[in-house]
Structures are given as structure tokens and as C-alpha cells.
Coordinates of N, CA and C in Angstrom, one line a residue:
Chain A
M1 N -18.4 77.8 -39.2 CA -17.5 78.0 -40.3 C -16.3 77.0 -40.4
I2 N -16.1 76.4 -41.4 CA -15.0 75.5 -41.6 C -14.1 75.9 -42.6
R3 N -12.8 75.8 -42.3 CA -11.8 76.2 -43.4 C -10.7 75.0 -43.3
V4 N -10.5 74.4 -44.4 CA -9.4 73.5 -44.6 C -8.3 74.0 -45.5
T5 N -7.2 74.2 -44.9 CA -6.2 75.1 -45.6 C -4.8 74.5 -45.5
D6 N -4.0 74.9 -46.6 CA -2.5 74.4 -46.5 C -1.8 75.6 -46.0
R7 N -2.2 76.7 -45.6 CA -1.6 77.9 -45.1 C -1.4 77.8 -43.5
P8 N -0.4 78.4 -43.0 CA -0.2 78.4 -41.4 C -1.5 79.0 -40.8
I9 N -1.8 78.6 -39.7 CA -2.9 79.1 -38.9 C -2.3 80.2 -37.9
D10 N -3.1 81.5 -37.9 CA -2.6 82.4 -37.0 C -3.7 82.4 -35.9
P11 N -3.4 81.8 -34.7 CA -4.5 81.6 -33.8 C -4.9 83.0 -33.2
G12 N -4.0 83.9 -33.1 CA -4.3 85.3 -32.4 C -5.4 86.0 -33.2
A13 N -5.0 86.0 -34.5 CA -5.8 86.9 -35.5 C -7.2 86.2 -35.6
E14 N -7.2 84.8 -35.6 CA -8.5 84.2 -35.7 C -9.4 84.4 -34.6
L15 N -8.7 84.4 -33.4 CA -9.5 84.6 -32.1 C -9.9 85.9 -32.0
T16 N -9.1 87.0 -32.4 CA -9.6 88.4 -32.3 C -10.7 88.5 -33.4
A17 N -10.6 88.0 -34.6 CA -11.8 88.3 -35.5 C -13.1 87.5 -34.9
F18 N -12.8 86.4 -34.3 CA -14.0 85.6 -33.9 C -14.8 86.4 -32.6
C19 N -14.1 87.0 -31.9 CA -14.6 87.7 -30.8 C -15.4 89.1 -31.1
R20 N -14.9 89.5 -32.3 CA -15.6 90.7 -32.7 C -17.2 90.7 -32.9
V21 N -17.8 91.7 -32.7 CA -19.4 91.8 -32.8 C -20.0 90.6 -32.1
R22 N -20.0 90.5 -30.7 CA -20.6 89.4 -29.9 C -21.5 90.1 -28.9
G23 N -22.8 90.2 -29.3 CA -23.8 90.8 -28.4 C -23.9 90.1 -27.1
D24 N -24.6 88.9 -27.0 CA -25.0 88.3 -25.9 C -24.0 87.0 -25.7
T25 N -22.9 87.0 -26.3 CA -22.0 86.0 -26.1 C -21.2 86.4 -24.8
G26 N -21.1 85.4 -23.7 CA -20.3 85.6 -22.5 C -19.1 84.7 -22.5
A27 N -19.0 83.8 -23.3 CA -17.8 83.0 -23.2 C -17.5 82.4 -24.6
V28 N -16.1 82.5 -24.8 CA -15.3 82.0 -26.0 C -14.3 81.1 -25.6
A29 N -14.5 79.8 -26.1 CA -13.4 78.7 -25.7 C -12.7 78.4 -26.9
S30 N -11.4 78.1 -26.8 CA -10.6 77.9 -27.9 C -9.7 76.6 -27.6
F31 N -9.4 75.9 -28.7 CA -8.5 74.7 -28.6 C -7.5 74.9 -29.7
L32 N -6.3 74.8 -29.5 CA -5.3 74.8 -30.5 C -4.4 73.5 -30.4
G33 N -4.5 72.7 -31.6 CA -3.7 71.5 -31.5 C -2.4 71.8 -32.3
L34 N -1.2 71.3 -31.6 CA 0.1 71.5 -32.4 C 0.6 70.1 -32.8
A35 N 1.4 70.1 -33.8 CA 2.1 68.9 -34.2 C 3.1 68.7 -33.4
R36 N 3.0 67.6 -32.5 CA 3.9 67.3 -31.5 C 5.2 66.6 -32.0
G37 N 6.3 67.2 -31.5 CA 7.6 66.8 -31.9 C 8.2 65.6 -31.0
K38 N 9.2 64.9 -31.4 CA 9.8 64.0 -30.5 C 11.2 64.5 -30.3
P39 N 11.8 64.3 -29.1 CA 13.1 64.9 -28.7 C 14.2 64.3 -29.7
G40 N 14.9 65.2 -30.2 CA 16.1 64.9 -31.1 C 15.6 64.3 -32.5
E41 N 14.4 64.4 -32.8 CA 13.9 64.0 -34.1 C 13.2 64.9 -34.9
A42 N 13.3 65.0 -36.2 CA 12.7 65.9 -37.0 C 11.3 65.1 -37.5
T43 N 10.3 65.4 -36.9 CA 9.0 64.8 -37.3 C 8.2 65.8 -38.1
V44 N 7.7 65.2 -39.3 CA 6.9 66.0 -40.2 C 5.5 65.3 -40.2
L45 N 4.4 65.9 -40.1 CA 3.1 65.4 -40.3 C 2.6 65.8 -41.7
E46 N 1.9 64.8 -42.3 CA 1.3 65.1 -43.6 C -0.2 64.8 -43.5
L47 N -0.9 65.8 -43.7 CA -2.5 65.7 -43.6 C -3.1 65.8 -44.9
E48 N -4.1 65.0 -45.1 CA -4.8 64.9 -46.4 C -6.2 65.0 -46.2
A49 N -6.9 65.7 -47.0 CA -8.4 65.8 -46.9 C -9.0 65.5 -48.2
Y50 N -10.3 65.1 -48.2 CA -11.0 64.8 -49.5 C -11.9 66.1 -49.7
G51 N -11.3 66.8 -50.8 CA -11.9 68.3 -50.8 C -13.3 68.3 -51.1
G52 N -14.0 69.1 -50.2 CA -15.5 69.3 -50.4 C -16.2 68.3 -49.4
F53 N -15.8 67.1 -49.5 CA -16.5 66.0 -48.5 C -16.0 66.3 -47.2
T54 N -14.7 66.7 -47.0 CA -14.1 66.9 -45.6 C -14.9 68.2 -45.0
E55 N -15.0 69.2 -45.8 CA -15.6 70.4 -45.4 C -17.1 70.2 -44.9
D56 N -17.8 69.4 -45.8 CA -19.2 69.1 -45.5 C -19.3 68.3 -44.3
A57 N -18.5 67.2 -44.1 CA -18.6 66.5 -42.8 C -18.3 67.2 -41.6
I58 N -17.3 68.1 -41.7 CA -17.0 68.8 -40.4 C -18.1 69.9 -40.2
G59 N -18.6 70.5 -41.3 CA -19.6 71.5 -41.2 C -20.9 70.9 -40.6
E60 N -21.2 69.7 -40.9 CA -22.3 69.0 -40.3 C -22.2 68.9 -38.8
M61 N -20.9 68.5 -38.4 CA -20.6 68.3 -37.0 C -20.7 69.7 -36.2
I62 N -20.2 70.8 -36.9 CA -20.4 72.2 -36.3 C -22.0 72.4 -36.1
G63 N -22.7 72.1 -37.0 CA -24.1 72.2 -36.9 C -24.7 71.5 -35.6
A64 N -24.2 70.3 -35.5 CA -24.6 69.4 -34.4 C -24.2 70.0 -33.1
A65 N -23.1 70.5 -33.1 CA -22.5 71.1 -31.8 C -23.3 72.4 -31.5
K66 N -23.6 73.2 -32.5 CA -24.3 74.4 -32.3 C -25.7 74.1 -31.7
A67 N -26.2 73.1 -32.2 CA -27.7 72.7 -31.6 C -27.6 72.1 -30.3
R68 N -26.5 71.3 -30.1 CA -26.4 70.5 -28.7 C -26.0 71.4 -27.6
F69 N -25.2 72.3 -28.0 CA -24.7 73.2 -26.8 C -25.1 74.7 -26.9
S70 N -26.2 74.9 -27.6 CA -26.8 76.2 -27.8 C -25.7 77.4 -28.1
L71 N -24.8 76.9 -29.0 CA -23.7 77.9 -29.4 C -24.2 79.0 -30.2
H72 N -23.6 80.1 -30.1 CA -23.8 81.3 -30.8 C -23.0 81.3 -32.1
D73 N -21.9 80.6 -32.1 CA -21.0 80.4 -33.3 C -19.9 79.5 -33.0
A74 N -19.4 78.9 -34.1 CA -18.2 78.0 -33.9 C -17.4 78.0 -35.3
V75 N -16.0 77.8 -35.1 CA -15.1 77.8 -36.2 C -14.3 76.7 -36.0
V76 N -14.0 75.9 -37.1 CA -13.0 74.9 -37.1 C -12.0 75.3 -38.3
I77 N -10.6 75.4 -38.1 CA -9.7 75.7 -39.1 C -8.8 74.6 -39.0
H78 N -8.6 73.8 -40.2 CA -7.8 72.6 -40.1 C -6.7 72.6 -41.1
R79 N -5.5 72.5 -40.8 CA -4.3 72.4 -41.8 C -4.3 71.1 -42.4
V80 N -3.8 71.2 -43.8 CA -3.5 70.1 -44.5 C -2.1 70.3 -45.1
G81 N -1.6 69.2 -45.8 CA -0.2 69.3 -46.3 C 0.8 68.9 -45.3
A82 N 2.1 69.4 -45.6 CA 3.1 69.1 -44.7 C 3.2 70.1 -43.5
I83 N 3.2 69.6 -42.3 CA 3.2 70.3 -41.0 C 4.5 70.0 -40.1
A84 N 5.3 71.0 -39.8 CA 6.4 70.6 -39.1 C 6.0 70.7 -37.5
A85 N 6.8 70.0 -36.7 CA 6.6 69.9 -35.3 C 6.5 71.2 -34.8
G86 N 5.6 71.5 -33.8 CA 5.4 72.9 -33.2 C 4.5 73.8 -34.0
E87 N 4.1 73.4 -35.2 CA 3.2 74.2 -35.9 C 1.7 73.8 -35.5
A88 N 0.8 74.8 -35.8 CA -0.6 74.4 -35.3 C -1.3 73.6 -36.5
I89 N -2.0 72.6 -36.1 CA -2.8 71.7 -37.0 C -4.2 72.2 -37.1
V90 N -4.7 72.4 -35.8 CA -6.2 72.6 -35.9 C -6.5 73.6 -34.8
L91 N -7.5 74.6 -35.1 CA -8.0 75.6 -34.1 C -9.4 75.4 -34.1
V92 N -10.1 75.3 -32.9 CA -11.4 75.2 -32.8 C -11.9 76.4 -31.8
L93 N -12.8 77.1 -32.2 CA -13.3 78.3 -31.4 C -14.8 78.1 -31.2
T94 N -15.3 78.2 -30.1 CA -16.8 78.1 -29.9 C -17.2 79.4 -29.0
A95 N -18.3 79.9 -29.3 CA -18.9 81.0 -28.6 C -20.2 80.6 -28.1
A96 N -20.5 81.0 -26.8 CA -21.8 80.6 -26.2 C -22.1 81.8 -25.1
G97 N -23.3 81.6 -24.5 CA -23.8 82.5 -23.6 C -22.9 82.3 -22.2
H98 N -22.5 81.2 -22.0 CA -21.7 80.8 -20.7 C -20.7 79.9 -21.0
R99 N -19.8 79.8 -20.0 CA -18.5 79.0 -20.3 C -18.7 77.6 -20.5
R100 N -19.5 76.9 -19.7 CA -19.8 75.5 -19.7 C -20.1 75.0 -21.1
E101 N -20.9 75.6 -21.7 CA -21.4 75.2 -23.1 C -20.2 75.4 -24.2
A102 N -19.5 76.6 -23.9 CA -18.4 76.8 -24.9 C -17.2 75.7 -24.7
F103 N -17.0 75.4 -23.4 CA -15.9 74.4 -23.1 C -16.4 73.0 -23.7
E104 N -17.6 72.6 -23.4 CA -18.0 71.3 -23.8 C -18.0 71.2 -25.2
A105 N -18.6 72.3 -25.9 CA -18.6 72.1 -27.4 C -17.3 72.1 -28.0
C106 N -16.3 72.8 -27.5 CA -14.9 72.6 -27.9 C -14.3 71.2 -27.8
D107 N -14.6 70.6 -26.5 CA -14.2 69.2 -26.3 C -14.9 68.2 -27.3
F108 N -16.2 68.4 -27.4 CA -17.0 67.6 -28.4 C -16.4 67.6 -29.9
L109 N -16.2 68.9 -30.3 CA -15.7 69.1 -31.7 C -14.3 68.4 -31.8
M110 N -13.4 68.6 -30.8 CA -12.1 68.0 -30.9 C -12.1 66.4 -31.0
D111 N -13.1 65.8 -30.1 CA -13.2 64.4 -30.0 C -13.7 63.9 -31.4
Y112 N -14.6 64.6 -31.9 CA -15.0 64.3 -33.3 C -13.8 64.4 -34.4
L113 N -13.1 65.4 -34.3 CA -12.0 65.5 -35.3 C -10.9 64.6 -35.3
K114 N -10.6 64.1 -33.9 CA -9.6 63.0 -33.8 C -10.0 61.7 -34.2
S115 N -11.3 61.4 -34.3 CA -11.8 60.0 -34.5 C -12.6 59.9 -35.7
R116 N -13.3 60.9 -36.2 CA -14.2 60.6 -37.3 C -14.3 61.6 -38.5
A117 N -13.5 62.7 -38.3 CA -13.4 63.6 -39.4 C -12.6 63.1 -40.6
P118 N -13.1 63.3 -41.9 CA -12.4 62.6 -43.1 C -11.1 63.4 -43.3
L119 N -10.0 63.0 -42.5 CA -8.7 63.5 -42.6 C -7.7 62.4 -42.4
W120 N -6.6 62.4 -43.2 CA -5.7 61.2 -43.0 C -4.3 61.8 -42.7
K121 N -3.7 61.3 -41.6 CA -2.5 61.9 -41.2 C -1.4 60.8 -41.2
K122 N -0.3 61.3 -41.8 CA 0.9 60.4 -41.9 C 2.0 61.1 -41.1
E123 N 2.7 60.3 -40.3 CA 3.9 60.8 -39.6 C 5.1 60.3 -40.2
H124 N 6.0 61.3 -40.5 CA 7.3 61.0 -41.1 C 8.4 61.1 -40.0
G125 N 8.7 60.1 -39.3 CA 9.6 60.2 -38.2 C 11.0 59.4 -38.6
R126 N 11.7 59.2 -37.5 CA 13.0 58.4 -37.6 C 12.7 56.9 -38.1
A127 N 11.7 56.5 -37.6 CA 11.4 55.0 -37.8 C 10.7 54.9 -39.3
G128 N 10.6 56.0 -40.0 CA 10.0 55.8 -41.3 C 8.5 56.4 -41.3
P129 N 7.8 56.5 -42.5 CA 6.6 57.1 -42.3 C 5.6 55.9 -41.8
R130 N 4.4 56.5 -41.2 CA 3.3 55.6 -40.7 C 2.0 56.3 -40.7
W131 N 1.0 55.8 -41.0 CA -0.3 56.3 -41.0 C -0.9 56.3 -39.6
V132 N -1.3 57.5 -39.1 CA -1.9 57.6 -37.7 C -3.3 57.3 -37.8
E133 N -3.8 56.4 -37.0 CA -5.4 56.0 -37.0 C -5.8 56.4 -35.6
P134 N -7.1 56.5 -35.3 CA -7.5 56.9 -34.1 C -7.2 55.8 -33.1
T135 N -6.8 56.2 -31.8 CA -6.2 55.2 -30.7 C -7.5 54.8 -30.1
A136 N -7.4 53.8 -29.3 CA -8.7 53.3 -28.5 C -9.1 54.5 -27.6
R137 N -8.2 55.2 -27.1 CA -8.5 56.4 -26.2 C -9.3 57.5 -27.1
D138 N -8.9 57.7 -28.3 CA -9.6 58.6 -29.1 C -11.0 58.1 -29.3
L139 N -11.3 56.9 -29.6 CA -12.5 56.2 -29.9 C -13.5 56.3 -28.6
A140 N -12.8 56.1 -27.5 CA -13.5 56.1 -26.2 C -14.0 57.5 -25.9
D141 N -13.0 58.4 -26.2 CA -13.4 59.9 -25.9 C -14.6 60.3 -26.8
A142 N -14.7 59.8 -28.1 CA -15.7 60.2 -29.0 C -17.1 59.7 -28.5
A143 N -16.9 58.4 -28.1 CA -18.0 57.7 -27.6 C -18.8 58.2 -26.4
R144 N -18.0 59.1 -25.6 CA -18.7 59.8 -24.5 C -19.9 60.6 -24.9
W145 N -20.0 61.0 -26.1 CA -21.1 62.1 -26.7 C -22.1 61.3 -27.3
D146 N -22.1 60.0 -27.5 CA -23.0 59.2 -28.3 C -24.3 59.0 -27.4
Chain B
M1 N -17.7 56.2 -67.6 CA -16.7 55.9 -66.6 C -16.8 56.2 -65.3
T2 N -16.0 55.5 -64.4 CA -16.2 55.7 -63.0 C -14.8 56.1 -62.5
R3 N -14.8 57.2 -61.7 CA -13.6 57.7 -61.1 C -13.4 57.1 -59.7
V4 N -12.3 56.6 -59.4 CA -12.1 56.0 -58.0 C -11.0 56.8 -57.3
L5 N -11.3 57.2 -56.1 CA -10.2 57.9 -55.3 C -9.9 57.1 -54.1
L6 N -8.6 57.1 -53.8 CA -8.1 56.3 -52.6 C -7.5 57.3 -51.6
F7 N -7.5 57.1 -50.4 CA -7.0 57.9 -49.4 C -6.2 57.1 -48.4
G8 N -5.3 58.0 -47.7 CA -4.5 57.3 -46.5 C -3.7 56.1 -47.0
R9 N -3.7 55.1 -46.2 CA -2.8 53.9 -46.5 C -3.3 53.1 -47.6
L10 N -4.5 53.4 -48.0 CA -4.9 52.7 -49.2 C -4.2 53.2 -50.5
R11 N -4.0 54.4 -50.5 CA -3.3 55.1 -51.7 C -1.9 54.6 -51.7
D12 N -1.2 54.3 -50.4 CA 0.3 53.8 -50.5 C 0.2 52.4 -51.0
L13 N -0.8 51.7 -50.5 CA -0.8 50.3 -50.9 C -1.1 50.0 -52.4
A14 N -1.8 51.0 -53.0 CA -2.2 50.9 -54.3 C -1.1 51.5 -55.3
D15 N -0.4 52.5 -54.7 CA 0.5 53.3 -55.6 C -0.2 54.2 -56.5
W16 N -1.5 54.5 -56.3 CA -2.2 55.5 -57.2 C -3.2 56.1 -56.2
R17 N -3.6 57.3 -56.6 CA -4.6 58.1 -55.9 C -5.9 58.1 -56.4
E18 N -5.8 58.1 -57.8 CA -7.0 58.2 -58.5 C -6.9 57.4 -59.8
K19 N -7.9 56.8 -60.2 CA -8.0 55.9 -61.4 C -9.4 56.0 -62.1
V20 N -9.4 55.9 -63.3 CA -10.7 55.9 -64.1 C -11.1 54.4 -64.6
F21 N -12.1 53.9 -64.4 CA -12.5 52.6 -64.8 C -13.5 52.8 -66.0
D22 N -13.1 52.4 -67.1 CA -13.8 52.5 -68.4 C -13.6 51.3 -69.3
P23 N -14.6 50.4 -69.5 CA -16.1 50.7 -69.1 C -16.4 50.6 -67.7
P24 N -17.6 51.4 -67.2 CA -17.8 51.5 -65.9 C -18.5 50.2 -65.3
P25 N -18.0 49.8 -64.2 CA -18.6 48.5 -63.5 C -20.0 48.9 -63.1
A26 N -21.0 48.1 -63.1 CA -22.3 48.3 -62.9 C -22.7 48.6 -61.4
T27 N -21.9 47.8 -60.5 CA -22.2 47.9 -59.1 C -20.8 48.3 -58.4
L28 N -21.1 48.5 -57.1 CA -19.8 48.7 -56.2 C -19.0 47.4 -56.1
F29 N -19.8 46.3 -55.8 CA -19.1 45.0 -55.6 C -18.3 44.7 -56.8
A30 N -19.0 45.0 -58.1 CA -18.2 44.7 -59.3 C -16.9 45.5 -59.5
L31 N -17.0 46.9 -59.0 CA -15.8 47.6 -58.9 C -14.7 47.2 -58.0
R32 N -15.2 46.7 -56.8 CA -14.1 46.0 -55.8 C -13.5 44.8 -56.4
G33 N -14.4 44.0 -57.2 CA -13.7 42.8 -57.8 C -12.8 43.2 -58.7
L34 N -12.9 44.2 -59.6 CA -11.9 44.6 -60.6 C -10.6 45.1 -59.9
I35 N -10.8 45.9 -58.8 CA -9.7 46.4 -58.0 C -8.9 45.2 -57.4
A36 N -9.6 44.2 -56.8 CA -9.0 43.1 -56.2 C -8.3 42.2 -57.3
A37 N -8.8 42.2 -58.6 CA -8.2 41.3 -59.5 C -6.9 42.0 -59.9
G38 N -6.8 43.3 -60.0 CA -5.5 43.9 -60.1 C -4.5 44.0 -59.1
N39 N -5.0 44.0 -57.9 CA -4.2 44.1 -56.7 C -4.8 43.4 -55.5
A40 N -4.4 42.1 -55.2 CA -5.2 41.4 -54.3 C -4.9 42.0 -52.8
D41 N -3.7 42.6 -52.5 CA -3.5 43.2 -51.2 C -4.5 44.4 -51.1
L42 N -4.7 45.1 -52.1 CA -5.5 46.3 -52.0 C -7.0 45.9 -51.9
G43 N -7.3 44.8 -52.6 CA -8.7 44.3 -52.5 C -8.9 43.9 -51.1
A44 N -8.0 43.2 -50.4 CA -8.3 42.7 -49.1 C -8.4 44.0 -48.1
A45 N -7.5 45.0 -48.4 CA -7.6 46.2 -47.6 C -8.9 47.0 -47.6
L46 N -9.5 46.9 -48.8 CA -10.8 47.5 -48.9 C -11.9 46.9 -48.1
D47 N -11.7 45.6 -47.8 CA -12.5 44.8 -46.9 C -12.2 45.0 -45.5
G48 N -11.1 45.7 -45.1 CA -10.6 45.8 -43.8 C -11.4 46.5 -42.8
P49 N -11.2 46.6 -41.5 CA -12.0 47.2 -40.6 C -11.8 48.7 -40.6
G50 N -13.0 49.4 -40.5 CA -13.1 50.8 -40.6 C -13.0 51.4 -41.9
V51 N -12.9 50.6 -43.0 CA -12.8 51.3 -44.3 C -14.3 51.6 -44.9
Q52 N -14.6 52.9 -45.1 CA -15.8 53.2 -45.6 C -15.7 53.6 -46.9
T53 N -16.9 53.7 -47.7 CA -17.1 53.9 -49.0 C -17.9 55.2 -49.3
A54 N -17.5 56.2 -50.1 CA -18.4 57.2 -50.4 C -18.8 57.2 -52.0
L55 N -20.0 57.3 -52.3 CA -20.4 57.3 -53.7 C -20.9 58.8 -54.0
D56 N -20.2 59.5 -54.9 CA -20.6 60.8 -55.2 C -20.7 61.6 -53.9
R57 N -19.6 61.4 -53.1 CA -19.4 62.2 -51.8 C -20.6 61.9 -50.8
R58 N -21.2 60.8 -50.8 CA -22.1 60.4 -49.8 C -21.7 58.8 -49.3
L59 N -21.7 58.6 -48.1 CA -21.3 57.4 -47.5 C -22.3 56.4 -47.9
V60 N -22.0 55.2 -48.4 CA -22.9 54.1 -48.6 C -22.2 52.8 -48.0
R61 N -23.3 51.8 -47.7 CA -22.9 50.6 -47.2 C -23.4 49.4 -48.0
G62 N -22.8 48.4 -48.1 CA -23.1 47.2 -48.9 C -23.0 47.5 -50.4
D63 N -23.6 46.7 -51.1 CA -23.6 46.8 -52.6 C -24.6 47.9 -53.1
V64 N -24.1 48.7 -54.0 CA -25.0 49.7 -54.7 C -24.7 49.7 -56.2
A65 N -25.8 50.3 -56.9 CA -25.6 50.4 -58.3 C -24.7 51.7 -58.5
L66 N -23.9 51.7 -59.5 CA -22.9 52.8 -59.7 C -23.5 53.6 -61.0
P67 N -24.0 54.8 -60.8 CA -24.5 55.7 -61.9 C -23.4 56.0 -62.9
K68 N -23.7 56.3 -64.0 CA -22.7 56.8 -65.1 C -22.0 58.0 -64.6
G69 N -20.6 57.9 -64.8 CA -19.9 59.3 -64.5 C -19.7 59.4 -62.9
C70 N -20.0 58.4 -62.2 CA -19.9 58.7 -60.6 C -18.4 58.7 -60.1
E71 N -18.3 59.0 -58.9 CA -17.1 59.1 -58.3 C -17.2 58.2 -57.0
V72 N -16.2 57.2 -56.9 CA -16.2 56.3 -55.7 C -15.0 56.6 -54.9
A73 N -15.1 56.8 -53.6 CA -13.9 57.1 -52.9 C -13.9 56.0 -51.7
F74 N -12.8 55.5 -51.4 CA -12.4 54.5 -50.4 C -11.7 55.2 -49.2
L75 N -12.3 55.1 -48.1 CA -11.8 56.0 -46.9 C -11.4 55.2 -45.8
P76 N -10.1 55.0 -45.4 CA -9.7 54.2 -44.4 C -9.9 55.0 -43.1
P77 N -9.7 54.3 -42.0 CA -10.1 55.1 -40.6 C -9.4 56.4 -40.6
M78 N -10.2 57.4 -40.1 CA -9.9 58.8 -40.3 C -9.5 59.4 -38.8
S79 N -8.5 60.3 -39.0 CA -7.9 60.9 -37.9 C -7.4 62.3 -38.1
G80 N -8.0 63.2 -37.5 CA -7.5 64.7 -37.8 C -6.8 65.2 -36.5
G81 N -7.0 66.5 -36.3 CA -6.5 67.1 -35.0 C -5.0 67.0 -34.7

């Protein structure tokens, strides 16, 4: 399941709902990404999606993760719009029979989201606005799965 | 007509997010030529590293014919999370 939303993410409620009705699931892994602040600076992130296209692309990657790691289920919830430091940007939940698959699928989905998901992120800090693009580290992390 | 969408830094560079080209250009390269003629910096940015193009919400490479009423989106390097 993929949801792109301009509403705040409630990770506790999402995790509780995700864990409901799990017959043979033995492991749920979660990753929550927060907008990182800088000391003494009011930083705001602005996230933009391409309506429909973004959901389709992330949905395809969830399908790939399910097949690759034998997941029982996976959820990606991604914020768009203006996000203040400390607020949640992204929540990834994965369910599998055992922990290794759940952990790895979560890692895989985050590497994809950081480097290839159709989202554009602008940081409004003291130095003025700047578009954040994948770092060499982000690209190397994503290439681990190729 | 052809609807063109820009995202990320391309939108800032162009100062528009969406524009309609009418009469519609026949090919993607013709469209890029029209855009570059109006804004050389934007034209150069569309050729920049990591910029992808979606035609009717599917990624395309190289030059392609543009069907009537299509939507073309130019997508700079992406980063979520």
C-alpha cells in the first residue's frame, strides 16, 4: 500500500493498524524518517510529488520488495508539502515470516525512496532554499541491491 | 495541445510549473527546441545529467512522437525520504 499525503503521519496508529490480523507473520520492521533540523536554525522541507505517477512508481517498488523478500505485506506513507524539522516525512512498514526479510525489505525500500522515487525535496534554511538531490552515498546504497 | 509539467529545480528555473503548447509539437525533440528557444537556461537544464522525461506518465528515452493531447513531464534527479 502506498499513500502520499500532505497530512501528518501518526506512526503509532499506522503500526497498530498494520499489525492487526497477521496470521503467519512473525516479524514487522518499521522505518520512520524525520525532517532533520539544524541547531539554532528553522529549517523547513518542501516535498513535491507527481500525482499518480509517484504512487505508481513507489507501488511498483513495493511489489518488487514483496517478491524479493517474500513479504506478507508492506506499506509506504510519504509526506508532501511543507514539513517542519522533527516531523515525520516517511514511514515504511514491512511484514514477513522472519525478521531478516522484514529488515532487509525496509532497508531496500528506503534506499529506493532516497535515490529513485519520484519526489523532489527543497530545503529552506538560513542559507536560502536549495533542492536536495541524491548524494553519492544514497546512490551507492541503492546500487547495493542491483 | 500538449501539456508540459516541470518539477523540482526545473520549475524554479522556468518560473512555471505547467504550460500548454498549442499547436502541439510533433516530437519530443521539437518540444524541447521550443522550450529552449524561450529559455536557453531551461533548455540546457533539460539536457542535464539525471533529467528524465515522462510521456503520459511513462518514462521515455530519446526522441518520440507526441500524440495529440499528451502530457510531458520533465523530472530532475529525485530524492524522497
